[in-house]
PDB file of C-alpha atoms in Angstrom:
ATOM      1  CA  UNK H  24      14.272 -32.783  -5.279  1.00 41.00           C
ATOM      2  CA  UNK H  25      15.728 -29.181  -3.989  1.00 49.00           C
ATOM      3  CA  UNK H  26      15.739 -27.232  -7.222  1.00 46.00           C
ATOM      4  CA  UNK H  27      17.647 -24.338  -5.910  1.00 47.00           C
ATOM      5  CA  UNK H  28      20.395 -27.070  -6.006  1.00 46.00           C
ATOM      6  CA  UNK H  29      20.211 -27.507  -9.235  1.00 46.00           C
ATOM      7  CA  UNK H  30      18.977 -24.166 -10.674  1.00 54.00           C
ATOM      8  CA  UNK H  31      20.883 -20.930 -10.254  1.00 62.00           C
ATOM      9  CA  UNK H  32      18.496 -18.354  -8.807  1.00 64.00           C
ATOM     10  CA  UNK H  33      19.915 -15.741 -11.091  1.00 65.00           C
ATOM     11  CA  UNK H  34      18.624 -18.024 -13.869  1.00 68.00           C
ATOM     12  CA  UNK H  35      14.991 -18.518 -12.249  1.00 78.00           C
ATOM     13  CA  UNK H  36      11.925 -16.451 -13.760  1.00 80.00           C
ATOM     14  CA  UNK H  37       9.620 -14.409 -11.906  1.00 80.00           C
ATOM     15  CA  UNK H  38       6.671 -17.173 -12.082  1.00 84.00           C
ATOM     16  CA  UNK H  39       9.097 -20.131 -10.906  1.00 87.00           C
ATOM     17  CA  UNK H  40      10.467 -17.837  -7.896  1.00 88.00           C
ATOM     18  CA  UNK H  41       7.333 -16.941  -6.789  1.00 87.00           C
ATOM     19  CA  UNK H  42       6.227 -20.621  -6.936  1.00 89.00           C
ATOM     20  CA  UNK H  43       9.207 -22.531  -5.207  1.00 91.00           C
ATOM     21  CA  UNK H  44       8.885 -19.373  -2.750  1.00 91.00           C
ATOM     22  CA  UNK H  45       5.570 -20.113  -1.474  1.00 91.00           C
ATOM     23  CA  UNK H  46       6.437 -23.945  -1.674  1.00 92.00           C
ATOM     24  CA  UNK H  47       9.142 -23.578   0.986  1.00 93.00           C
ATOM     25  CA  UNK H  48       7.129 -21.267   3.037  1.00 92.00           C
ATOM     26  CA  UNK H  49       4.175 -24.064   3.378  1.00 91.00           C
ATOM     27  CA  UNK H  50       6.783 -26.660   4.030  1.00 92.00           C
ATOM     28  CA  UNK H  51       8.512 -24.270   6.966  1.00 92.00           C
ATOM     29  CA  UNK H  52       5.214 -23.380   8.274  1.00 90.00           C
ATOM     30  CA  UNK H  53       4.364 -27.234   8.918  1.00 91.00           C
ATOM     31  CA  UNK H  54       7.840 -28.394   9.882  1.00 90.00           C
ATOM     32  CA  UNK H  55       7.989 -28.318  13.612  1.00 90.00           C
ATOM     33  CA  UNK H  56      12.248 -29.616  13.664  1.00 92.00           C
ATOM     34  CA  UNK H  57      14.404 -26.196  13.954  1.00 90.00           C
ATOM     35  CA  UNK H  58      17.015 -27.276  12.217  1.00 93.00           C
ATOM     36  CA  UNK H  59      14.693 -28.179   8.822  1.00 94.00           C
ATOM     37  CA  UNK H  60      12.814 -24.750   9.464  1.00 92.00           C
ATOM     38  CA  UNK H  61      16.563 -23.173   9.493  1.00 92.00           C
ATOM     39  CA  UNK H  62      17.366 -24.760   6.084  1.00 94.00           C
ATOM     40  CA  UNK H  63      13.748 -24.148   4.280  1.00 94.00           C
ATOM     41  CA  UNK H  64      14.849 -20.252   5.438  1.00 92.00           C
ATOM     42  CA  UNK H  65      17.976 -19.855   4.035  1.00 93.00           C
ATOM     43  CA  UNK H  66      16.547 -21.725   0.935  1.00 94.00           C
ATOM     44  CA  UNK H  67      14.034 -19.332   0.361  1.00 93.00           C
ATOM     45  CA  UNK H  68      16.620 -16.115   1.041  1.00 94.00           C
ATOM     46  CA  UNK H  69      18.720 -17.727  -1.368  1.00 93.00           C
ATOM     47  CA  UNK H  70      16.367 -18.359  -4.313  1.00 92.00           C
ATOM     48  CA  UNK H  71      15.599 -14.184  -3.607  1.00 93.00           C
ATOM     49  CA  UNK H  72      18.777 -12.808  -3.542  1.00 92.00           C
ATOM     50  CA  UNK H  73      18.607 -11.428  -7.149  1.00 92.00           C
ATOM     51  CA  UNK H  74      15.763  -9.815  -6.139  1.00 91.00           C
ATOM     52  CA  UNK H  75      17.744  -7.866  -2.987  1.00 92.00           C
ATOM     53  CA  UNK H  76      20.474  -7.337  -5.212  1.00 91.00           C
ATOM     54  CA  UNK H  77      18.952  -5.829  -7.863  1.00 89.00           C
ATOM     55  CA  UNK H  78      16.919  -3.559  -5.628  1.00 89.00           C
ATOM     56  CA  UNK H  79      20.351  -2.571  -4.264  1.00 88.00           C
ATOM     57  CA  UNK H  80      21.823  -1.953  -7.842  1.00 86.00           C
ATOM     58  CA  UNK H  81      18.892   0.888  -8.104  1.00 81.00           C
ATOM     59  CA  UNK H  82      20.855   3.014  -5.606  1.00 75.00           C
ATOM     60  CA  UNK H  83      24.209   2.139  -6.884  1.00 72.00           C
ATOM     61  CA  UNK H  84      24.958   5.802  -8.127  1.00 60.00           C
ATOM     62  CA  UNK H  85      23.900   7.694  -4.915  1.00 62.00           C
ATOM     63  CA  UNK H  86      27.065   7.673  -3.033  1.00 62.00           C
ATOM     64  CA  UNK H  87      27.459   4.889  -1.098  1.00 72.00           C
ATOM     65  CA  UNK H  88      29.292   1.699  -2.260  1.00 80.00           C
ATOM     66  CA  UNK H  89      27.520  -1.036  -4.302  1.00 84.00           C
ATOM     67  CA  UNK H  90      29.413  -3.418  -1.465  1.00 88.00           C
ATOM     68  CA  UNK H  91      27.297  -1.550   1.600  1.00 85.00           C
ATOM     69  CA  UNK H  92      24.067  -1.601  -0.241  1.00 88.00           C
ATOM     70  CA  UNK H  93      23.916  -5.134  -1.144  1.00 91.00           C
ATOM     71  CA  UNK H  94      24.861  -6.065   2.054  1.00 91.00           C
ATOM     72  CA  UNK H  95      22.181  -3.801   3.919  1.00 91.00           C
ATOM     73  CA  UNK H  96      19.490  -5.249   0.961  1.00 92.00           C
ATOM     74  CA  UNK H  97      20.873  -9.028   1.997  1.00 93.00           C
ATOM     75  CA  UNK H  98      20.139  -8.713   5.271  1.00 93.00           C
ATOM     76  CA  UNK H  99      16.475  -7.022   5.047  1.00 92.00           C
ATOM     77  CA  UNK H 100      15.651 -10.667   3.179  1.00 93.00           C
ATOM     78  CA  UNK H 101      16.655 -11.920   6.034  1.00 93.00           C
ATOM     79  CA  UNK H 102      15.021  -9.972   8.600  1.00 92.00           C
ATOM     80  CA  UNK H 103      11.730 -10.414   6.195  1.00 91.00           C
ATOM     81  CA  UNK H 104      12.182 -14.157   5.435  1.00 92.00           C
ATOM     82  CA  UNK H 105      11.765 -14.302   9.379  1.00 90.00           C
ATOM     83  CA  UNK H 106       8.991 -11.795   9.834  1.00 88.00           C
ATOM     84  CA  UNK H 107       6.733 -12.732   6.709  1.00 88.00           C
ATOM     85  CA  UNK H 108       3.323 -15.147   7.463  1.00 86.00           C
ATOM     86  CA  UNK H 109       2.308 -16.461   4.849  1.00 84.00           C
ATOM     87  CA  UNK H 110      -0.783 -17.644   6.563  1.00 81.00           C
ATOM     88  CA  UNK H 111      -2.235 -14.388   5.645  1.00 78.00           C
ATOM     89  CA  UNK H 112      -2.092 -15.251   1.767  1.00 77.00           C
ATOM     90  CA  UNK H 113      -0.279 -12.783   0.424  1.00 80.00           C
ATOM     91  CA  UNK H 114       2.880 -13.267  -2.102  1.00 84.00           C
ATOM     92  CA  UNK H 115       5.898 -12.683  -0.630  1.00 88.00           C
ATOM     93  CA  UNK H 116       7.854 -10.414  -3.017  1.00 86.00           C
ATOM     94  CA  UNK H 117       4.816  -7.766  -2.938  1.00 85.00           C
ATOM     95  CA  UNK H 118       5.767  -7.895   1.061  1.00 86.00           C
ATOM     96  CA  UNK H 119       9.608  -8.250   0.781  1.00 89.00           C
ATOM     97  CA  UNK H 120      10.377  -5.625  -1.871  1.00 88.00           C
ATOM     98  CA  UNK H 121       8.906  -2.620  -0.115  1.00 88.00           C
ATOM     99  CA  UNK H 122      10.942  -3.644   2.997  1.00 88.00           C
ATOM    100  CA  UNK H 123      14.041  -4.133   1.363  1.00 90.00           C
ATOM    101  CA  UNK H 124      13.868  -0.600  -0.964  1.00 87.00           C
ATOM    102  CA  UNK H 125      12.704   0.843   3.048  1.00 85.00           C
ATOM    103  CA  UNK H 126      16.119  -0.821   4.464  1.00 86.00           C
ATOM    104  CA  UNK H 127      18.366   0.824   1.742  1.00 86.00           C
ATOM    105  CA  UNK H 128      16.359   3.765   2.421  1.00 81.00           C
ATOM    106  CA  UNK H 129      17.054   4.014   6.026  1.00 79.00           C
ATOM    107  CA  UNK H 130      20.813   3.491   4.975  1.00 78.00           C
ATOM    108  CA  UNK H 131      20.854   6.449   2.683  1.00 71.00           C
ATOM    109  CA  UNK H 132      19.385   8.416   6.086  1.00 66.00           C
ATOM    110  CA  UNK H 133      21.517   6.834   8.311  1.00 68.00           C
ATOM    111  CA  UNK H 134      24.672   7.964   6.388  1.00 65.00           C
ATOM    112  CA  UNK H 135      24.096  11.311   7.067  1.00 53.00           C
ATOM    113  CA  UNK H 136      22.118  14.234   6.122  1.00 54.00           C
ATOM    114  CA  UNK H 137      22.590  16.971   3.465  1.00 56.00           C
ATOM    115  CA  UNK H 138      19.771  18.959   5.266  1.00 56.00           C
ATOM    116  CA  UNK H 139      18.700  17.490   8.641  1.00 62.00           C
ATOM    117  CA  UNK H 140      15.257  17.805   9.210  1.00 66.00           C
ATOM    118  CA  UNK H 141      13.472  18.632  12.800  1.00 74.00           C
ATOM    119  CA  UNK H 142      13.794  15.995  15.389  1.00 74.00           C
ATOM    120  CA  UNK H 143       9.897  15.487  15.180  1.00 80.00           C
ATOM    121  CA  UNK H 144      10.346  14.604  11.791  1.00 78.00           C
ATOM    122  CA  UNK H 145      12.950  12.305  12.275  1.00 74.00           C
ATOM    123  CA  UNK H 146      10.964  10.512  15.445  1.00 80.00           C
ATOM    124  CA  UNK H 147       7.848  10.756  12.850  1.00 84.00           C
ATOM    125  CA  UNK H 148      10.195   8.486   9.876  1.00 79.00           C
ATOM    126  CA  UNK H 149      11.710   6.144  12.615  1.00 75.00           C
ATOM    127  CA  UNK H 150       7.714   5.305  13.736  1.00 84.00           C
ATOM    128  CA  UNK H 151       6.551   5.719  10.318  1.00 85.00           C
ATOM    129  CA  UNK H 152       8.791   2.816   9.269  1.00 77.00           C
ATOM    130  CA  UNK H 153       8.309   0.476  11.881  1.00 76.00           C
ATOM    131  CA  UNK H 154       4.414   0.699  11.292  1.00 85.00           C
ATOM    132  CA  UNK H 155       4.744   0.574   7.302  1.00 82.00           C
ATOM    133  CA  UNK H 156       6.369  -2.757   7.320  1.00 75.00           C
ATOM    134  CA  UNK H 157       3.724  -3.733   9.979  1.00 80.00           C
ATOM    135  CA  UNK H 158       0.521  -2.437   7.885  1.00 84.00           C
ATOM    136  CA  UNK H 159       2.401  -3.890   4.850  1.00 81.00           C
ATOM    137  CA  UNK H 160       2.145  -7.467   6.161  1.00 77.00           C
ATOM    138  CA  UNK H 161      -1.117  -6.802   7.576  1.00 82.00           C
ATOM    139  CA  UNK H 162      -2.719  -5.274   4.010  1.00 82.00           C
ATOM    140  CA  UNK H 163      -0.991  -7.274   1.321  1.00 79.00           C
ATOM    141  CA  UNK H 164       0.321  -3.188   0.039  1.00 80.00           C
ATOM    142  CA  UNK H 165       1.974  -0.085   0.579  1.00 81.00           C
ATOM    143  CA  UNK H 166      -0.507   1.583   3.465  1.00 85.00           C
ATOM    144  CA  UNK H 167      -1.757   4.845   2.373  1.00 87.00           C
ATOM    145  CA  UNK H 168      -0.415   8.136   4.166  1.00 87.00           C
ATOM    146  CA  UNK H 169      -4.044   8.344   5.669  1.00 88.00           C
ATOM    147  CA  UNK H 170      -3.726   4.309   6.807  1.00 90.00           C
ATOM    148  CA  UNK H 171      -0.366   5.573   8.185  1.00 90.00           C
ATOM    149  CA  UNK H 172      -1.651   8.914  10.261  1.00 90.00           C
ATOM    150  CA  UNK H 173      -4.505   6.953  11.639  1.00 91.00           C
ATOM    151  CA  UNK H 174      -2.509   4.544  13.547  1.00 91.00           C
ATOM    152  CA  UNK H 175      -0.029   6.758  14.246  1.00 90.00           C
ATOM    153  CA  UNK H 176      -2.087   9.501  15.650  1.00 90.00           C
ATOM    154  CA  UNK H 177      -0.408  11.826  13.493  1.00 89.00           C
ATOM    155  CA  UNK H 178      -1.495  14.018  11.117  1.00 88.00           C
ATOM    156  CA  UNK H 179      -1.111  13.463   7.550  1.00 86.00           C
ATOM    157  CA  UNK H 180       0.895  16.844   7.040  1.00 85.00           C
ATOM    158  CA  UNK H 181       3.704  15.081   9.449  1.00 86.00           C
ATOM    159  CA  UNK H 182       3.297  11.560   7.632  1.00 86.00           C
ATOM    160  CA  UNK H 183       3.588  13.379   4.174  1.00 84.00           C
ATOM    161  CA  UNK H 184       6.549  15.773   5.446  1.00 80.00           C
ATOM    162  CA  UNK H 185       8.763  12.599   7.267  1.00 81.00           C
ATOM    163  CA  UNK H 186       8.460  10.241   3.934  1.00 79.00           C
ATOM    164  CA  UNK H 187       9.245  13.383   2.196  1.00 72.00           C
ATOM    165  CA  UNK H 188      12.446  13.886   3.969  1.00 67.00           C
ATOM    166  CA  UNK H 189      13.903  10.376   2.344  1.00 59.00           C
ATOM    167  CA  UNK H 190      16.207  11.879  -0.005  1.00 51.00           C
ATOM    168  CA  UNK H 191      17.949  14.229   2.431  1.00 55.00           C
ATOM    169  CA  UNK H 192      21.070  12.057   2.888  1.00 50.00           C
ATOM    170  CA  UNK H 193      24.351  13.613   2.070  1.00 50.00           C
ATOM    171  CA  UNK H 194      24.995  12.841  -1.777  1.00 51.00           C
ATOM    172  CA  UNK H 195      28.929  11.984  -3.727  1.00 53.00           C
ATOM    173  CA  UNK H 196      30.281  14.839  -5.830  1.00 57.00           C
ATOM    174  CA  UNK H 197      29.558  14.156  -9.632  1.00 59.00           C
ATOM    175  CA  UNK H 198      32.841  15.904  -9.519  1.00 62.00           C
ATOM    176  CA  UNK H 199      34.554  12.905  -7.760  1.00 60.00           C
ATOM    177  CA  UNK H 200      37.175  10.614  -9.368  1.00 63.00           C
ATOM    178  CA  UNK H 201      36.039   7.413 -10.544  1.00 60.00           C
ATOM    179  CA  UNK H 202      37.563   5.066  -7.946  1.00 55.00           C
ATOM    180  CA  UNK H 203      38.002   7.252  -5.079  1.00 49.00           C
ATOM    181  CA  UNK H 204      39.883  10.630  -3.989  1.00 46.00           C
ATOM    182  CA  UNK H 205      42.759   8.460  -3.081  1.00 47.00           C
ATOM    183  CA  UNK H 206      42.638   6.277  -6.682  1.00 49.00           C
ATOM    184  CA  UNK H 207      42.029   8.631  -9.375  1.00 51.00           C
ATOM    185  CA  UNK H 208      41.088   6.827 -12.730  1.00 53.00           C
ATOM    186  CA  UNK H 209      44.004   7.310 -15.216  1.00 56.00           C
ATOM    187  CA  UNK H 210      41.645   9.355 -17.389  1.00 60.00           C
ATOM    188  CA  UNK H 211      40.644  11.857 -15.722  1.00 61.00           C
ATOM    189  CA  UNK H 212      36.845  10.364 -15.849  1.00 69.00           C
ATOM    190  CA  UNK H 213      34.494  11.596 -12.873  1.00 68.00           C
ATOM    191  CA  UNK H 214      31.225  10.030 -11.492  1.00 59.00           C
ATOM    192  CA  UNK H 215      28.771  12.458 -13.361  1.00 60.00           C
ATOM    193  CA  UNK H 216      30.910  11.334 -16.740  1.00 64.00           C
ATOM    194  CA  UNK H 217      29.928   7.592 -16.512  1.00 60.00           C
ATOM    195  CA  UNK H 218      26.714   8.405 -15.151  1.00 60.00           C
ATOM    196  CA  UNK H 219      24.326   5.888 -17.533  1.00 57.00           C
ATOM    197  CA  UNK H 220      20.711   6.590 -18.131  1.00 57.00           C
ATOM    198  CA  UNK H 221      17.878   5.181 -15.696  1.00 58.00           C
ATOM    199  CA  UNK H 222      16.848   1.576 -16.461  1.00 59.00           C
ATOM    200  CA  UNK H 223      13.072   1.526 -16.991  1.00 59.00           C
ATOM    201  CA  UNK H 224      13.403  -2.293 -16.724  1.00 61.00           C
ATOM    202  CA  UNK H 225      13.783  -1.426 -12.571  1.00 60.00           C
ATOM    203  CA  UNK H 226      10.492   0.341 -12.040  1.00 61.00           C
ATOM    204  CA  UNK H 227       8.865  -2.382 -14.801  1.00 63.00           C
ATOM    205  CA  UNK H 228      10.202  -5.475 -12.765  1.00 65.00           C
ATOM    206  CA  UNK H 229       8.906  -3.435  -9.156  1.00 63.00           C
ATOM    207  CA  UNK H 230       5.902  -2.786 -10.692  1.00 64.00           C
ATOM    208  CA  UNK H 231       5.274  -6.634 -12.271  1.00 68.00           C
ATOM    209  CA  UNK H 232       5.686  -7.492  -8.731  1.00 68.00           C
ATOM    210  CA  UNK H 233       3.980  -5.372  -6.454  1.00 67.00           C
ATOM    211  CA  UNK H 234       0.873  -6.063  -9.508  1.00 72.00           C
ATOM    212  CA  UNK H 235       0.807  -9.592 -10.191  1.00 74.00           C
ATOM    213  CA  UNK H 236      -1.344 -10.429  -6.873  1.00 74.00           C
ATOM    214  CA  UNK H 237      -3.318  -7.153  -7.320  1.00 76.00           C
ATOM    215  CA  UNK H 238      -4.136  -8.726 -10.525  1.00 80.00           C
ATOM    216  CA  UNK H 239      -4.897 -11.989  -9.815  1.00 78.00           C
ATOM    217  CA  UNK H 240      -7.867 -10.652  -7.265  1.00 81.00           C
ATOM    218  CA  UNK H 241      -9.686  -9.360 -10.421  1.00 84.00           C
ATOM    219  CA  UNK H 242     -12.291 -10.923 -11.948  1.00 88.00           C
ATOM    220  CA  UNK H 243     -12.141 -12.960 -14.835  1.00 89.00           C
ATOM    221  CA  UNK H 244     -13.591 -10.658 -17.247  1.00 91.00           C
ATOM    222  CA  UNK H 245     -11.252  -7.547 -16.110  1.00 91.00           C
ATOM    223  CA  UNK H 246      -8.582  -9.722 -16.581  1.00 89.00           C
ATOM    224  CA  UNK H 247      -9.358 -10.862 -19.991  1.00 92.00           C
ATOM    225  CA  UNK H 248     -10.123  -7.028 -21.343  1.00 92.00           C
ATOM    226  CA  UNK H 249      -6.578  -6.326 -19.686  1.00 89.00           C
ATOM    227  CA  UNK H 250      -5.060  -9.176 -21.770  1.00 89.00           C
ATOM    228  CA  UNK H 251      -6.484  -8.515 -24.993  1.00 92.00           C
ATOM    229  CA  UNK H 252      -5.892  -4.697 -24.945  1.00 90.00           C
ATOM    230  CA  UNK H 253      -2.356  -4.573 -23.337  1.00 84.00           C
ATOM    231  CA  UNK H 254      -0.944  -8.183 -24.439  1.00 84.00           C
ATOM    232  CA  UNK H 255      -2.543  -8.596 -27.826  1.00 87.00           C
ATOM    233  CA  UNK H 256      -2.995  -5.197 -28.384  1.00 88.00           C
ATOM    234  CA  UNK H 257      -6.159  -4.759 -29.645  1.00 90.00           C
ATOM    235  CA  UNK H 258      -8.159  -1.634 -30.351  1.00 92.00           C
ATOM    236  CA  UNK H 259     -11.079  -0.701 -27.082  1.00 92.00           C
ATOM    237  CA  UNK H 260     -13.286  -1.456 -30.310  1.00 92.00           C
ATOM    238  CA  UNK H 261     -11.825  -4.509 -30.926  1.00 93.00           C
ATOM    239  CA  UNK H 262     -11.715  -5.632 -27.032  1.00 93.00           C
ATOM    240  CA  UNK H 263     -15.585  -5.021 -26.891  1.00 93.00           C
ATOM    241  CA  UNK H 264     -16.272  -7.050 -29.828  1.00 93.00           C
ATOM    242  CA  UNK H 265     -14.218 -10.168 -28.056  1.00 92.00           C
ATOM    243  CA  UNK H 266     -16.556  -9.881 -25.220  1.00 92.00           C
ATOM    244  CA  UNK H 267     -19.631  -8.288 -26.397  1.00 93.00           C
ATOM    245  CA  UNK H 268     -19.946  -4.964 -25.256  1.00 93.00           C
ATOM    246  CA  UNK H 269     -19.496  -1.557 -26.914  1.00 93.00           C
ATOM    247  CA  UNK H 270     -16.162   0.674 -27.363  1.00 92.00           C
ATOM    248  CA  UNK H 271     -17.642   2.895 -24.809  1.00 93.00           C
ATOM    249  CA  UNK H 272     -18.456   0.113 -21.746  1.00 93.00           C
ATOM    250  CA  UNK H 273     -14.861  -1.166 -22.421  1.00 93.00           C
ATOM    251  CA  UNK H 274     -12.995   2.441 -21.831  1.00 92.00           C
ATOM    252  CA  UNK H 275     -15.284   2.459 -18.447  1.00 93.00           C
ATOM    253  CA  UNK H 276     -14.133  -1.160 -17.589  1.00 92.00           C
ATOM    254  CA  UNK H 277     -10.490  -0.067 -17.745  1.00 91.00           C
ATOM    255  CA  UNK H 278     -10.506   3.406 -15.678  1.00 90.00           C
ATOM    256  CA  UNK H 279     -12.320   1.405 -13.202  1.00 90.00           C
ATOM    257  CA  UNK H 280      -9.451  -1.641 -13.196  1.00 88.00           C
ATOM    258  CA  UNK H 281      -6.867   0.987 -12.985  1.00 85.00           C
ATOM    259  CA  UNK H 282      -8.622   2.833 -10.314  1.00 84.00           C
ATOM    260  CA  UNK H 283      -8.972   0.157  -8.211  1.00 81.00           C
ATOM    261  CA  UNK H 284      -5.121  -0.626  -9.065  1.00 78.00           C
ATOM    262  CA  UNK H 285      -4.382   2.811  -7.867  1.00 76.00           C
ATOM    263  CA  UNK H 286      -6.015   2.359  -5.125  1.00 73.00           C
ATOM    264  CA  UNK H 287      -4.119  -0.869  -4.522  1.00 68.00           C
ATOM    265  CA  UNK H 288      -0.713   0.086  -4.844  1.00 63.00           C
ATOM    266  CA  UNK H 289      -1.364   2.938  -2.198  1.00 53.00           C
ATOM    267  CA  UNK H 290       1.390   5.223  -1.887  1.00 42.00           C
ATOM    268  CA  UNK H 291       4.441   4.168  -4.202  1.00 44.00           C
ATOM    269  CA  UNK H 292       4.542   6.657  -7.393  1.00 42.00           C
ATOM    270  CA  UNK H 293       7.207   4.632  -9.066  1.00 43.00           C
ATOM    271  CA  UNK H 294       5.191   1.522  -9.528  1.00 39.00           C
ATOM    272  CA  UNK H 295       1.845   3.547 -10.249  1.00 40.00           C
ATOM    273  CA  UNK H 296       3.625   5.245 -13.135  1.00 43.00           C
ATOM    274  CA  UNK H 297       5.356   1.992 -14.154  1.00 37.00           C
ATOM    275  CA  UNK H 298       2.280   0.410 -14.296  1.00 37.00           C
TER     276      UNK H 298
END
């Protein structure tokens, strides 16, 4: 039975998306009719479209409107539905997410610029993106600026000064009516008065993500000292007693899991800190 028929895929967790997701992937990969493989595709961008929306709702107060983003995130599922292989085993949100938040990016830069950086800089990004999304696929993670340099033959001053330049698109007035110039809200409120706090359930949900393959890689006994001392929240002394070794070996068994998690999630500072 289709359960995206059934289900809503606003209502679908995590676990079950990720699931039904690789389901329809196997069953596209071994259909060989066009018209089935057309279906399984737009079954699997529809069961993820909370996902692109949501990513989309993260730069909902940065001057372009909700309508354009969402639209721009929608069609980067797409365009990564179609590219993704899942022949090379990795899950597809840790691929699809970077892509999408690199999409809206690239919209932001499109829009215009507030500074414009040098042309090399902006021939640097354009390359720089188109090989990201490639390495991405390739590595199962973000590539590293070094990873990125290397097969760019650039160096990694340029790779570090073009993904630097990201925010340099031309930003709305907090000064602005609510609404519009042209429809003024009847009280007077502005865009920096509504202006809510960040949502540090957006960087937790990116980082759950981008992590949950990471983590599945580790061995059993890393995974078990990360359950017992960040699920049931027991002491380092308490975690070594569970699996017989001393307070000590246990704080050296997590700085080398979150090393090699560092090391993992390469170059995106928002999920390291998340995490």
């Amino acid at each position: 039975m289709n359960t995206t028929s059934v289900l809503d895929p606003e209502d679908i967790d995590d676990r079950t998306r990720s699931t039904r997701t690789k389901d329809l992937f196997e069953a596209r990969s071994a259909s060989e009719d066009p018209q089935e493989r057309r279906q399984l595709a737009e079954e699997i961008v529809t069961i993820n479209l909370p996902v692109a929306d949501s990513l989309a709702q993260r730069y909902s107060a940065r001057g372009l409107p909700i309508e354009d983003l969402m639209q721009e995130a929608r069609l980067a599922l797409v365009r990564v539905v179609e590219s993704f292989r899942p022949e090379y085993g990795h899950d597809f949100l840790s691929y699809a997410v970077p892509s999408i938040l690199g999409a809206l990016r690239k919209q932001f830069r499109d829009s215009g610029w507030t500074v414009r950086p040098p042309r090399r800089i902006q021939e640097a990004q354009q390359a720089i993106n188109q090989t990201r999304s490639d390495l991405l696929q390739e590595l199962g993670r973000e590539p590293r600026v070094s990873e990125l340099a290397a097969t760019l033959d650039l160096d990694e001053e340029t790779v570090i000064e073009a993904l630097s330049a990201d925010g340099c698109y031309t930003p709305a007035s907090l000064d602005r009516p609510v609404g519009g110039e042209g429809d003024a809200d009847p009280g007077g409120r502005t865009l920096g008065s509504v202006l809510g706090s960040e949502d540090p359930d957006f960087a937790s949900c990116e980082a759950r993500v981008v992590l949950r393959p990471l983590l599945s890689r580790l061995e059993d006994r890393d995974r078990t000292v990360l359950k017992l001392r960040f699920v049931d929240g027991l002491t380092q002394r308490e975690v070594g007693e569970e699996i017989g070794v001393t307070q000590m070996q246990v704080s050296r068994i997590l700085s080398r899991i979150f090393n090699t998690l560092r090391d993992e999630v390469g170059e995106m500072p928002e999920i390291a800190q998340a995490s």
